Tab-separated table of C-alpha atoms and ligand atoms in Angstrom:
chain	number	residue	atom	x	y	z
A	1	MET	CA	5.837	-34.035	20.314
A	2	SER	CA	8.000	-31.264	18.989
A	3	GLU	CA	8.066	-30.817	15.250
A	4	ASN	CA	10.222	-28.223	13.558
A	5	GLY	CA	8.268	-24.991	12.996
A	6	LEU	CA	8.013	-23.396	9.576
A	7	ILE	CA	6.222	-20.257	8.384
A	8	MET	CA	5.174	-19.882	4.776
A	9	GLN	CA	4.721	-16.354	3.397
A	10	TYR	CA	1.812	-17.164	1.128
A	11	PHE	CA	2.014	-14.312	-1.397
A	12	GLU	CA	4.360	-12.364	-3.640
A	13	TRP	CA	4.000	-8.826	-5.018
A	14	GLU	CA	2.921	-9.719	-8.563
A	15	LEU	CA	0.023	-12.080	-7.778
A	16	PRO	CA	-2.924	-11.521	-10.158
A	17	ASN	CA	-5.917	-9.509	-8.950
A	18	ASP	CA	-8.301	-12.429	-9.316
A	19	GLY	CA	-9.729	-12.690	-5.816
A	20	GLN	CA	-8.608	-16.311	-5.611
A	21	LEU	CA	-5.772	-16.386	-3.088
A	22	TRP	CA	-7.909	-17.251	-0.054
A	23	ASN	CA	-9.523	-20.082	-2.041
A	24	LYS	CA	-6.119	-21.295	-3.152
A	25	ILE	CA	-4.853	-21.396	0.425
A	26	LYS	CA	-7.919	-23.337	1.517
A	27	ALA	CA	-7.317	-25.922	-1.202
A	28	ASP	CA	-3.573	-26.035	-0.509
A	29	ALA	CA	-3.848	-26.597	3.256
A	30	PRO	CA	-3.384	-30.420	3.133
A	31	HIS	CA	-0.309	-30.041	0.925
A	32	LEU	CA	1.153	-27.353	3.190
A	33	LYS	CA	0.759	-29.721	6.117
A	34	GLN	CA	2.519	-32.406	4.103
A	35	ILE	CA	5.608	-30.275	3.359
A	36	GLY	CA	5.954	-29.264	7.021
A	37	VAL	CA	4.418	-25.773	7.096
A	38	THR	CA	3.228	-25.025	10.631
A	39	SER	CA	1.930	-21.481	10.091
A	40	VAL	CA	1.045	-19.270	7.152
A	41	TRP	CA	1.713	-15.535	6.873
A	42	LEU	CA	-1.261	-14.192	4.941
A	43	PRO	CA	-1.083	-10.897	3.011
A	44	PRO	CA	-2.940	-7.798	4.318
A	45	ALA	CA	-6.630	-8.701	4.242
A	46	TYR	CA	-8.080	-5.192	4.599
A	47	LYS	CA	-9.734	-2.924	2.088
A	48	ALA	CA	-7.013	-0.810	0.476
A	49	ILE	CA	-7.248	2.165	-1.881
A	50	SER	CA	-8.087	-0.077	-4.838
A	51	GLN	CA	-8.936	-3.702	-5.511
A	52	ASP	CA	-5.574	-4.457	-7.148
A	53	ASP	CA	-3.537	-3.007	-4.278
A	54	VAL	CA	-1.176	-5.554	-2.660
A	55	GLY	CA	-2.689	-4.473	0.643
A	56	TYR	CA	-0.293	-1.992	2.196
A	57	ALA	CA	-2.180	1.151	1.096
A	58	ILE	CA	-4.727	0.512	3.867
A	59	TYR	CA	-8.078	2.267	3.826
A	60	ASP	CA	-10.229	0.408	6.395
A	61	LEU	CA	-8.851	-2.087	8.929
A	62	TYR	CA	-12.381	-3.340	9.710
A	63	ASP	CA	-13.205	-4.213	6.099
A	64	LEU	CA	-11.802	-7.677	5.394
A	65	GLY	CA	-13.584	-7.880	2.054
A	66	GLU	CA	-17.068	-7.459	3.568
A	67	PHE	CA	-18.327	-4.022	2.502
A	68	ASP	CA	-18.774	-2.200	-0.778
A	69	GLN	CA	-16.001	0.356	-0.373
A	70	LYS	CA	-13.430	1.698	-2.846
A	71	GLY	CA	-15.580	0.231	-5.623
A	72	THR	CA	-15.338	-3.379	-4.483
A	73	VAL	CA	-16.462	-5.801	-1.807
A	74	ARG	CA	-13.617	-8.274	-2.214
A	75	THR	CA	-9.936	-7.385	-1.931
A	76	LYS	CA	-7.203	-8.525	-4.315
A	77	TYR	CA	-7.310	-11.880	-2.525
A	78	GLY	CA	-11.036	-12.534	-2.060
A	79	THR	CA	-13.920	-11.894	0.328
A	80	LYS	CA	-14.032	-11.971	4.107
A	81	GLU	CA	-16.005	-15.207	3.987
A	82	GLU	CA	-13.304	-16.840	1.851
A	83	TYR	CA	-10.583	-15.447	4.145
A	84	ILE	CA	-12.200	-16.996	7.216
A	85	ALA	CA	-12.728	-20.277	5.332
A	86	ALA	CA	-9.029	-20.366	4.390
A	87	ILE	CA	-7.992	-19.839	8.011
A	88	ASP	CA	-10.440	-22.539	9.145
A	89	ALA	CA	-8.900	-24.941	6.611
A	90	LEU	CA	-5.399	-24.152	7.878
A	91	HIS	CA	-6.511	-24.782	11.449
A	92	GLU	CA	-8.117	-28.085	10.471
A	93	HIS	CA	-4.663	-29.165	9.322
A	94	GLY	CA	-2.929	-27.927	12.449
A	95	ILE	CA	-1.479	-24.876	10.718
A	96	GLY	CA	-1.519	-21.438	12.368
A	97	ALA	CA	-2.559	-18.189	10.641
A	98	TYR	CA	-0.513	-15.001	10.921
A	99	ALA	CA	-2.026	-11.738	9.711
A	100	ASP	CA	-0.025	-8.962	8.057
A	101	VAL	CA	-0.779	-5.923	10.194
A	102	VAL	CA	-0.240	-2.504	8.640
A	103	LEU	CA	-0.468	0.146	11.344
A	104	ASN	CA	1.820	2.922	10.183
A	105	HIS	CA	-0.538	4.782	7.872
A	106	LYS	CA	-3.964	5.095	6.288
A	107	ALA	CA	-4.775	5.920	2.672
A	108	GLY	CA	-7.733	6.936	0.516
A	109	ALA	CA	-9.592	9.157	3.030
A	110	ASP	CA	-13.274	9.906	2.409
A	111	GLU	CA	-13.076	13.679	2.873
A	112	THR	CA	-10.566	16.488	3.116
A	113	GLU	CA	-10.058	18.694	6.152
A	114	ARG	CA	-8.314	22.002	6.771
A	115	PHE	CA	-5.649	22.297	9.473
A	116	MET	CA	-2.317	23.926	10.215
A	117	ALA	CA	0.887	22.192	9.152
A	118	TYR	CA	4.595	22.796	8.523
A	119	GLU	CA	6.516	21.657	5.518
A	120	VAL	CA	9.607	19.749	6.658
A	121	ASN	CA	12.887	18.831	5.013
A	122	PRO	CA	12.512	15.297	3.541
A	123	GLU	CA	16.173	14.637	4.373
A	124	ASN	CA	15.757	15.837	7.966
A	125	ARG	CA	12.152	15.624	9.063
A	126	GLN	CA	12.718	17.571	12.299
A	127	GLU	CA	13.777	20.611	10.260
A	128	LYS	CA	10.803	22.832	9.434
A	129	LEU	CA	11.031	24.518	6.050
A	130	SER	CA	8.057	26.847	6.567
A	131	GLU	CA	6.017	28.665	9.164
A	132	PRO	CA	2.794	26.792	9.934
A	133	TYR	CA	0.039	27.498	7.422
A	134	GLU	CA	-3.367	26.085	6.666
A	135	ILE	CA	-3.497	23.196	4.224
A	136	GLU	CA	-6.344	21.046	2.922
A	137	ALA	CA	-5.640	17.317	3.028
A	138	TRP	CA	-7.247	13.872	2.834
A	139	THR	CA	-7.449	12.927	6.512
A	140	LYS	CA	-11.132	12.318	7.290
A	141	PHE	CA	-12.181	8.650	7.262
A	142	THR	CA	-15.919	8.046	7.814
A	143	PHE	CA	-16.244	4.678	6.023
A	144	PRO	CA	-19.695	5.383	4.530
A	145	GLY	CA	-19.870	1.891	3.001
A	146	ARG	CA	-19.455	0.202	6.393
A	147	LYS	CA	-21.966	2.396	8.263
A	148	GLY	CA	-20.390	1.954	11.694
A	149	LYS	CA	-20.441	-1.857	11.734
A	150	HIS	CA	-17.711	-3.417	13.978
A	151	SER	CA	-16.644	0.115	15.097
A	152	ASP	CA	-18.092	3.616	14.905
A	153	PHE	CA	-14.661	5.234	15.193
A	154	GLN	CA	-14.038	7.879	12.558
A	155	TRP	CA	-10.598	9.264	11.839
A	156	ASN	CA	-9.738	12.954	11.474
A	157	TRP	CA	-6.583	15.043	11.224
A	158	THR	CA	-5.988	14.996	14.982
A	159	HIS	CA	-5.293	11.242	14.700
A	160	PHE	CA	-2.385	11.725	12.300
A	161	THR	CA	1.096	13.234	12.531
A	162	GLY	CA	1.587	14.139	8.889
A	163	THR	CA	0.553	13.832	5.298
A	164	ASP	CA	2.072	14.361	1.854
A	165	PHE	CA	-0.366	16.334	-0.311
A	166	ASN	CA	-2.018	19.764	-0.038
A	167	VAL	CA	-5.228	19.687	-2.081
A	168	GLU	CA	-5.442	23.506	-2.134
A	169	ASP	CA	-2.321	24.117	-4.229
A	170	GLU	CA	-1.696	20.466	-5.252
A	171	LYS	CA	1.724	20.591	-3.653
A	172	LYS	CA	3.497	17.389	-2.705
A	173	ALA	CA	5.700	17.673	0.397
A	174	ILE	CA	6.062	16.132	3.832
A	175	TYR	CA	3.656	18.097	6.039
A	176	MET	CA	3.997	17.843	9.801
A	177	ILE	CA	0.615	18.547	11.387
A	178	LYS	CA	0.622	21.341	13.997
A	179	GLY	CA	-1.398	20.994	17.186
A	180	VAL	CA	-1.296	20.229	20.902
A	181	ASN	CA	1.015	17.252	21.517
A	182	LYS	CA	1.597	16.937	17.782
A	183	GLY	CA	4.808	16.348	15.827
A	184	TRP	CA	6.553	13.108	14.974
A	185	SER	CA	6.955	10.383	17.530
A	186	ASP	CA	10.012	11.069	19.742
A	187	ASP	CA	13.290	10.445	17.900
A	188	GLU	CA	14.350	7.515	20.070
A	189	THR	CA	11.043	5.651	19.512
A	190	VAL	CA	11.372	5.331	15.706
A	191	ASP	CA	14.175	4.730	13.232
A	192	ASN	CA	16.606	7.653	12.938
A	193	GLU	CA	17.119	7.750	9.170
A	194	PHE	CA	16.158	11.180	7.730
A	195	GLY	CA	16.415	12.645	11.226
A	196	ASN	CA	13.208	10.908	12.278
A	197	PHE	CA	11.593	8.160	10.188
A	198	ASP	CA	8.102	8.253	11.745
A	199	TYR	CA	6.701	9.475	8.446
A	200	LEU	CA	6.771	6.895	5.648
A	201	MET	CA	3.759	7.510	3.388
A	202	PHE	CA	0.070	8.541	3.177
A	203	ALA	CA	-1.570	9.823	6.396
A	204	ASP	CA	0.797	8.830	9.194
A	205	ILE	CA	-0.995	7.484	12.298
A	206	ASP	CA	-0.267	9.360	15.545
A	207	TYR	CA	0.433	6.907	18.365
A	208	GLU	CA	0.865	9.748	20.863
A	209	ASN	CA	-2.907	10.255	20.620
A	210	PRO	CA	-4.664	8.149	23.317
A	211	GLU	CA	-7.829	7.814	21.190
A	212	VAL	CA	-5.743	6.147	18.482
A	213	VAL	CA	-3.998	3.828	20.936
A	214	GLU	CA	-7.318	2.666	22.400
A	215	GLU	CA	-8.973	2.226	19.020
A	216	ILE	CA	-6.120	0.202	17.478
A	217	LYS	CA	-5.911	-2.031	20.559
A	218	ARG	CA	-9.672	-2.553	20.365
A	219	TRP	CA	-9.408	-3.292	16.645
A	220	ALA	CA	-6.547	-5.772	17.124
A	221	ASN	CA	-8.459	-7.791	19.697
A	222	TRP	CA	-11.579	-7.742	17.504
A	223	TYR	CA	-9.547	-8.880	14.505
A	224	VAL	CA	-7.765	-11.723	16.324
A	225	ASP	CA	-11.128	-13.094	17.510
A	226	GLU	CA	-13.011	-12.479	14.268
A	227	ALA	CA	-10.433	-14.269	12.097
A	228	LYS	CA	-9.146	-16.679	14.789
A	229	LEU	CA	-5.586	-15.524	14.253
A	230	ASP	CA	-2.528	-17.103	15.849
A	231	GLY	CA	-0.086	-14.287	15.232
A	232	PHE	CA	0.823	-10.981	13.635
A	233	ARG	CA	3.467	-9.996	11.138
A	234	LEU	CA	3.916	-6.326	12.037
A	235	ASP	CA	4.608	-4.194	8.989
A	236	ALA	CA	7.098	-1.304	8.970
A	237	VAL	CA	7.716	-1.172	12.716
A	238	LYS	CA	10.721	1.112	12.323
A	239	HIS	CA	8.237	3.902	11.465
A	240	ILE	CA	5.987	3.324	14.500
A	241	ASN	CA	6.526	4.304	18.134
A	242	TYR	CA	8.004	1.146	19.649
A	243	HIS	CA	6.264	1.705	22.966
A	244	PHE	CA	2.959	1.281	21.182
A	245	ILE	CA	3.947	-1.899	19.331
A	246	LYS	CA	5.093	-3.487	22.561
A	247	GLU	CA	1.905	-2.372	24.336
A	248	LEU	CA	-0.247	-3.785	21.533
A	249	VAL	CA	1.340	-7.253	21.521
A	250	THR	CA	1.309	-7.359	25.325
A	251	ASP	CA	-2.357	-6.365	25.390
A	252	ILE	CA	-3.360	-9.170	23.002
A	253	ARG	CA	-1.479	-11.752	25.073
A	254	GLU	CA	-2.867	-10.483	28.364
A	255	LYS	CA	-6.395	-10.898	27.077
A	256	GLY	CA	-6.210	-14.701	27.306
A	257	ARG	CA	-3.810	-15.436	24.440
A	258	PRO	CA	-0.401	-15.923	26.104
A	259	GLU	CA	0.974	-17.847	23.106
A	260	PHE	CA	0.085	-15.208	20.508
A	261	PHE	CA	3.001	-14.932	18.078
A	262	ALA	CA	4.397	-11.684	16.709
A	263	VAL	CA	7.251	-10.834	14.356
A	264	GLY	CA	8.200	-7.331	13.300
A	265	GLU	CA	9.549	-6.117	9.997
A	266	TYR	CA	12.423	-3.801	10.979
A	267	TRP	CA	14.202	-3.352	7.684
A	268	ARG	CA	17.832	-2.569	8.533
A	269	HIS	CA	20.894	-4.464	7.283
A	270	ASP	CA	22.942	-3.990	10.395
A	271	TYR	CA	22.652	-6.321	13.349
A	272	ASP	CA	23.106	-3.490	15.870
A	273	SER	CA	19.852	-1.802	14.824
A	274	LEU	CA	17.939	-5.064	15.126
A	275	GLN	CA	19.481	-5.816	18.505
A	276	GLN	CA	18.703	-2.318	19.814
A	277	TYR	CA	15.097	-2.614	18.702
A	278	LEU	CA	14.652	-6.021	20.379
A	279	GLU	CA	16.152	-4.596	23.547
A	280	ALA	CA	13.984	-1.462	23.434
A	281	THR	CA	10.863	-3.621	23.122
A	282	ASP	CA	12.043	-5.980	25.915
A	283	TYR	CA	12.184	-8.948	23.509
A	284	THR	CA	8.381	-8.962	23.402
A	285	PHE	CA	8.341	-10.228	19.829
A	286	ASP	CA	10.668	-11.530	17.103
A	287	LEU	CA	12.231	-9.752	14.146
A	288	PHE	CA	12.962	-10.902	10.639
A	289	ASP	CA	16.683	-11.554	10.272
A	290	VAL	CA	17.295	-8.880	7.640
A	291	SER	CA	21.072	-9.106	8.220
A	292	LEU	CA	21.100	-12.766	7.236
A	293	HIS	CA	19.005	-12.042	4.133
A	294	TYR	CA	21.583	-9.486	2.964
A	295	HIS	CA	24.385	-11.975	3.601
A	296	PHE	CA	22.566	-14.443	1.343
A	297	HIS	CA	22.127	-11.740	-1.290
A	298	GLU	CA	25.797	-10.766	-1.166
A	299	ALA	CA	26.948	-14.369	-1.237
A	300	SER	CA	24.729	-15.110	-4.235
A	301	VAL	CA	26.171	-12.175	-6.179
A	302	ALA	CA	29.816	-12.675	-5.176
A	303	GLY	CA	30.029	-16.396	-5.988
A	304	SER	CA	33.329	-17.963	-4.929
A	305	ASP	CA	34.620	-14.549	-3.766
A	306	TYR	CA	32.314	-14.768	-0.765
A	307	ASP	CA	33.726	-16.219	2.454
A	308	LEU	CA	31.058	-18.691	3.535
A	309	ARG	CA	32.547	-18.871	7.028
A	310	LYS	CA	31.089	-15.381	7.596
A	311	ILE	CA	27.564	-16.183	6.396
A	312	CYS	CA	25.989	-15.692	9.818
A	313	GLU	CA	28.428	-13.234	11.349
A	314	ASP	CA	26.563	-10.308	12.953
A	315	THR	CA	23.112	-11.696	12.281
A	316	LEU	CA	20.159	-12.359	14.563
A	317	ILE	CA	20.371	-16.109	13.976
A	318	ALA	CA	23.949	-16.076	15.318
A	319	LYS	CA	23.439	-13.723	18.244
A	320	ILE	CA	19.769	-13.740	19.304
A	321	PRO	CA	18.484	-16.934	17.673
A	322	THR	CA	15.407	-17.211	19.864
A	323	HIS	CA	14.054	-13.982	18.313
A	324	ALA	CA	15.130	-14.556	14.713
A	325	VAL	CA	12.665	-15.269	11.933
A	326	THR	CA	14.914	-16.255	9.051
A	327	PHE	CA	14.031	-15.864	5.391
A	328	VAL	CA	15.676	-15.959	1.972
A	329	ASP	CA	13.485	-13.450	0.081
A	330	ASN	CA	10.092	-11.769	0.430
A	331	HIS	CA	7.569	-9.591	-1.449
A	332	ASP	CA	9.720	-6.472	-0.974
A	333	SER	CA	13.098	-7.989	-1.907
A	334	GLN	CA	11.826	-9.676	-5.087
A	335	PRO	CA	12.885	-8.113	-8.414
A	336	GLY	CA	11.411	-4.676	-9.126
A	337	GLN	CA	10.241	-4.005	-5.568
A	338	SER	CA	11.104	-1.295	-3.064
A	339	LEU	CA	13.789	-3.208	-1.172
A	340	GLU	CA	15.062	-5.289	-4.103
A	341	SER	CA	17.908	-7.517	-2.949
A	342	TYR	CA	16.983	-10.795	-4.593
A	343	VAL	CA	19.044	-13.867	-3.787
A	344	GLU	CA	20.290	-15.369	-7.064
A	345	ARG	CA	18.797	-18.655	-8.116
A	346	TRP	CA	21.901	-20.865	-7.825
A	347	PHE	CA	22.258	-19.864	-4.181
A	348	LYS	CA	18.621	-20.423	-3.139
A	349	PRO	CA	19.050	-24.138	-2.271
A	350	LEU	CA	22.099	-23.212	-0.182
A	351	ALA	CA	20.248	-20.401	1.590
A	352	TYR	CA	17.182	-22.565	2.208
A	353	SER	CA	19.369	-25.372	3.538
A	354	PHE	CA	20.844	-22.812	5.884
A	355	ILE	CA	17.542	-21.597	7.300
A	356	LEU	CA	15.755	-24.970	7.220
A	357	LEU	CA	18.379	-27.439	8.420
A	358	ARG	CA	20.100	-25.579	11.234
A	359	LEU	CA	19.137	-25.610	14.888
A	360	GLU	CA	18.612	-21.873	15.220
A	361	GLY	CA	15.910	-19.558	13.934
A	362	PHE	CA	12.247	-19.796	12.952
A	363	PRO	CA	12.348	-20.039	9.128
A	364	CYS	CA	9.948	-18.533	6.602
A	365	LEU	CA	9.441	-20.034	3.137
A	366	PHE	CA	8.593	-17.461	0.439
A	367	TYR	CA	5.712	-18.175	-1.953
A	368	GLY	CA	7.720	-16.602	-4.776
A	369	ASP	CA	10.568	-19.080	-4.276
A	370	TYR	CA	8.233	-22.065	-3.976
A	371	TYR	CA	5.475	-21.362	-6.512
A	372	GLY	CA	7.209	-18.684	-8.563
A	373	ILE	CA	6.677	-15.009	-9.302
A	374	SER	CA	4.078	-13.885	-11.841
A	375	GLY	CA	3.754	-10.567	-13.673
A	376	GLU	CA	5.623	-9.257	-16.717
A	377	ASN	CA	8.933	-10.898	-15.816
A	378	PRO	CA	7.858	-14.206	-14.337
A	379	ILE	CA	10.273	-16.397	-12.394
A	380	GLU	CA	9.713	-20.121	-12.149
A	381	GLY	CA	9.211	-21.595	-8.705
A	382	MET	CA	11.542	-24.205	-7.218
A	383	ALA	CA	8.966	-26.373	-5.459
A	384	SER	CA	10.436	-29.740	-6.398
A	385	ARG	CA	13.941	-28.647	-5.393
A	386	LEU	CA	12.759	-27.094	-2.136
A	387	ASP	CA	10.499	-30.061	-1.302
A	388	LYS	CA	13.622	-32.144	-0.711
A	389	ILE	CA	14.996	-29.637	1.786
A	390	LEU	CA	11.578	-29.274	3.417
A	391	TYR	CA	11.368	-33.047	3.753
A	392	LEU	CA	14.792	-33.061	5.423
A	393	ARG	CA	13.687	-30.321	7.813
A	394	ALA	CA	10.523	-32.147	8.785
A	395	ASN	CA	12.179	-35.548	9.281
A	396	HIS	CA	15.896	-35.193	9.970
A	397	ALA	CA	16.946	-31.686	11.096
A	398	TYR	CA	16.798	-32.398	14.831
A	399	GLY	CA	19.143	-32.646	17.754
A	400	ASP	CA	22.591	-31.273	18.517
A	401	GLN	CA	24.583	-29.479	15.852
A	402	HIS	CA	28.275	-29.720	14.947
A	403	ASP	CA	29.656	-26.932	12.762
A	404	TYR	CA	32.492	-27.123	10.218
A	405	PHE	CA	32.882	-23.513	9.104
A	406	ASP	CA	36.549	-24.001	8.238
A	407	ASP	CA	36.901	-23.209	4.528
A	408	PRO	CA	35.913	-19.921	2.813
A	409	ASN	CA	34.350	-21.832	-0.085
A	410	CYS	CA	32.971	-24.892	1.657
A	411	ILE	CA	31.103	-25.147	4.969
A	412	GLY	CA	29.121	-27.908	6.603
A	413	TRP	CA	27.328	-29.043	9.721
A	414	THR	CA	25.762	-32.182	11.123
A	415	ARG	CA	22.660	-32.783	13.225
A	416	MET	CA	22.572	-35.692	15.641
A	417	GLY	CA	18.844	-36.444	15.563
A	418	ASN	CA	16.785	-36.922	18.726
A	419	GLU	CA	14.576	-39.533	20.326
A	420	GLU	CA	11.581	-38.786	18.120
A	421	HIS	CA	13.624	-38.267	14.957
A	422	PRO	CA	16.566	-40.605	15.410
A	423	TYR	CA	18.267	-40.135	12.042
A	424	GLY	CA	20.176	-36.863	11.767
A	425	LEU	CA	21.926	-35.433	8.719
A	426	ALA	CA	25.142	-33.940	7.374
A	427	VAL	CA	25.029	-30.780	5.251
A	428	ILE	CA	27.870	-29.615	3.013
A	429	MET	CA	27.763	-26.636	0.649
A	430	SER	CA	30.245	-25.102	-1.772
A	431	ASN	CA	30.346	-21.772	-3.566
A	432	GLY	CA	33.506	-22.817	-5.415
A	433	ASP	CA	34.701	-26.162	-6.813
A	434	ASP	CA	33.654	-29.706	-6.026
A	435	ASN	CA	34.750	-30.379	-2.453
A	436	LYS	CA	34.654	-32.765	0.507
A	437	LYS	CA	34.671	-32.479	4.256
A	438	LYS	CA	35.163	-34.902	7.109
A	439	MET	CA	32.315	-34.523	9.590
A	440	TYR	CA	31.046	-36.404	12.629
A	441	VAL	CA	27.612	-38.041	12.493
A	442	GLY	CA	27.864	-40.543	15.386
A	443	GLU	CA	29.639	-43.806	16.266
A	444	GLN	CA	26.391	-45.743	15.891
A	445	TYR	CA	26.809	-45.432	12.126
A	446	ALA	CA	30.322	-46.994	11.988
A	447	GLY	CA	30.536	-49.154	8.875
A	448	GLU	CA	27.176	-47.961	7.541
A	449	THR	CA	26.602	-45.891	4.392
A	450	PHE	CA	25.110	-42.439	3.881
A	451	ALA	CA	23.411	-41.160	0.707
A	452	ASP	CA	22.786	-37.628	-0.587
A	453	TYR	CA	19.063	-37.009	-0.102
A	454	SER	CA	19.272	-33.789	-2.125
A	455	GLY	CA	20.079	-35.942	-5.156
A	456	ASN	CA	23.201	-34.025	-6.233
A	457	ARG	CA	25.724	-36.827	-5.648
A	458	GLU	CA	25.343	-40.485	-6.574
A	459	GLU	CA	28.112	-41.838	-4.336
A	460	LYS	CA	27.599	-43.644	-1.032
A	461	ILE	CA	29.772	-42.589	1.912
A	462	VAL	CA	30.966	-45.180	4.451
A	463	ILE	CA	31.165	-43.958	8.054
A	464	ASP	CA	34.433	-44.763	9.852
A	465	GLU	CA	35.044	-46.241	13.326
A	466	GLU	CA	34.999	-42.764	14.952
A	467	GLY	CA	31.576	-41.989	13.468
A	468	CYS	CA	32.901	-39.623	10.793
A	469	GLY	CA	32.363	-39.554	7.043
A	470	GLU	CA	34.151	-37.766	4.205
A	471	PHE	CA	31.123	-36.079	2.677
A	472	LEU	CA	31.101	-34.786	-0.888
A	473	VAL	CA	29.574	-31.762	-2.646
A	474	LYS	CA	29.529	-30.504	-6.217
A	475	GLY	CA	30.687	-26.936	-6.856
A	476	GLY	CA	27.971	-24.274	-6.340
A	477	THR	CA	25.524	-26.684	-4.702
A	478	VAL	CA	24.499	-28.239	-1.405
A	479	SER	CA	24.346	-31.912	-0.517
A	480	VAL	CA	22.537	-33.346	2.492
A	481	TRP	CA	23.623	-36.793	3.615
A	482	VAL	CA	21.431	-39.167	5.634
A	483	LYS	CA	21.807	-42.858	6.502
A	484	ASP	CA	21.128	-44.674	3.262
A	485	GLY	CA	17.622	-46.000	2.746
A	486	VAL	CA	15.916	-44.466	5.800
A	487	THR	CA	12.218	-44.100	5.002
A	488	PRO	CA	9.941	-41.358	6.356
A	489	GLU	CA	8.407	-43.921	8.722
A	490	GLU	CA	11.804	-44.825	10.113
A	491	ALA	CA	12.881	-41.206	10.330
A	492	PHE	CA	10.023	-40.458	12.657
A	493	HIS	CA	9.694	-42.381	15.909
A	494	PRO	CA	6.716	-41.182	17.904
A	495	LEU	CA	7.346	-41.447	21.628
A	496	GLU	CA	5.580	-44.223	23.492
A	497	GLU	CA	2.498	-43.072	25.350
A	498	ALA	CA	3.439	-42.567	29.001
B	1	CA	CA1	4.744	6.509	11.476
């Protein structure tokens, strides 16, 4: 049986610090199963610098809400016990759990240390602005609240490449740590913005140090077993030596988990950068299709000025679909966040139809789009609207695909269905006026009628002798046509037992 896969990113940036997210996921697991979610991307579960941190200012990778550290046992999302219970509930409903893995940096050290460092030019990090001199910085991690449980590894300045604050004179700068085999990761192994983009924030982890490599590999295997994880979402990989990321994922799979899933966040608009990264890492894991996200954003802002025929030009989904995790928005692109590029509301159903109803790509549904965004400027979720598209993905978006990308303001495609899901669909979307398009759905439907399951059009379309229909769409919307009256039971034909 092959159902369509679907990831749900189960968090947004503005969630309240109430320690309830893990409990909410546990309670929501049956519903997630119902709407066709096959795996959940959980936010970073580790102890960060403070309880209300979203999770990316990592303090202790071994503290999943278990120890009294940074003034709290639980994290923003709950305790370790609740985290494990949420994952167990997902598994009980056949849903996988993907952890958000933040390996670029560490924050909130327990003690300062003194060592030699250079100040570098923030615009060109290979350019030293000073002779080496001694600084005092927060680089010693002893985890006194954990007392060596799970790992007795303690971090010191030799495990980092750089930091951003000298305690002695309270100067903020980018400091490159001086030492044997020190310096940023080689230029070709990280993103090349600012000369060398190894350094992002806090104390930058040094993956040229073999002690670090061994410890993080050990941690990753411990974590996957401890939380029974099915995959990783790898944060900020453009700032981490790609050799290490590839080695890490390979190591996890070689230790008896050949199916372990991994997707990297390599935040670049241009397809070429994504392609080069996939090639450099030998296609070991997938990447988020950032190019496609920016196309959605542009299209949503430009309205009818956008040429919909180009929506997937130079994107991962078009060129390397087997390694594309497609998404509409996420916790970083939502309003007010670091990579803000929010897809406007009118376009969301079009964008979701694109990622959910096409053959290519592994789509990711964003919590903020489904349940809404909280905080000072809340945005209402679109669950009831998206449920229709999710239903269509789960029951009808199967089989061969015929594209009709022939009008700058109106595109469409059809899916033929397959043996298990015999009733396909016809999608038509417009960013301009009301429109129509003749598309092929199959001779078997000659003389039969199709209805718009998205609920935007009331008409019924009669299929002609050649198996084509003239499908309709209202301006600025998407319609999805299926044989009239097909019920979920009919849409799904389980194969006979052999
Ligand atoms: Ca780095």
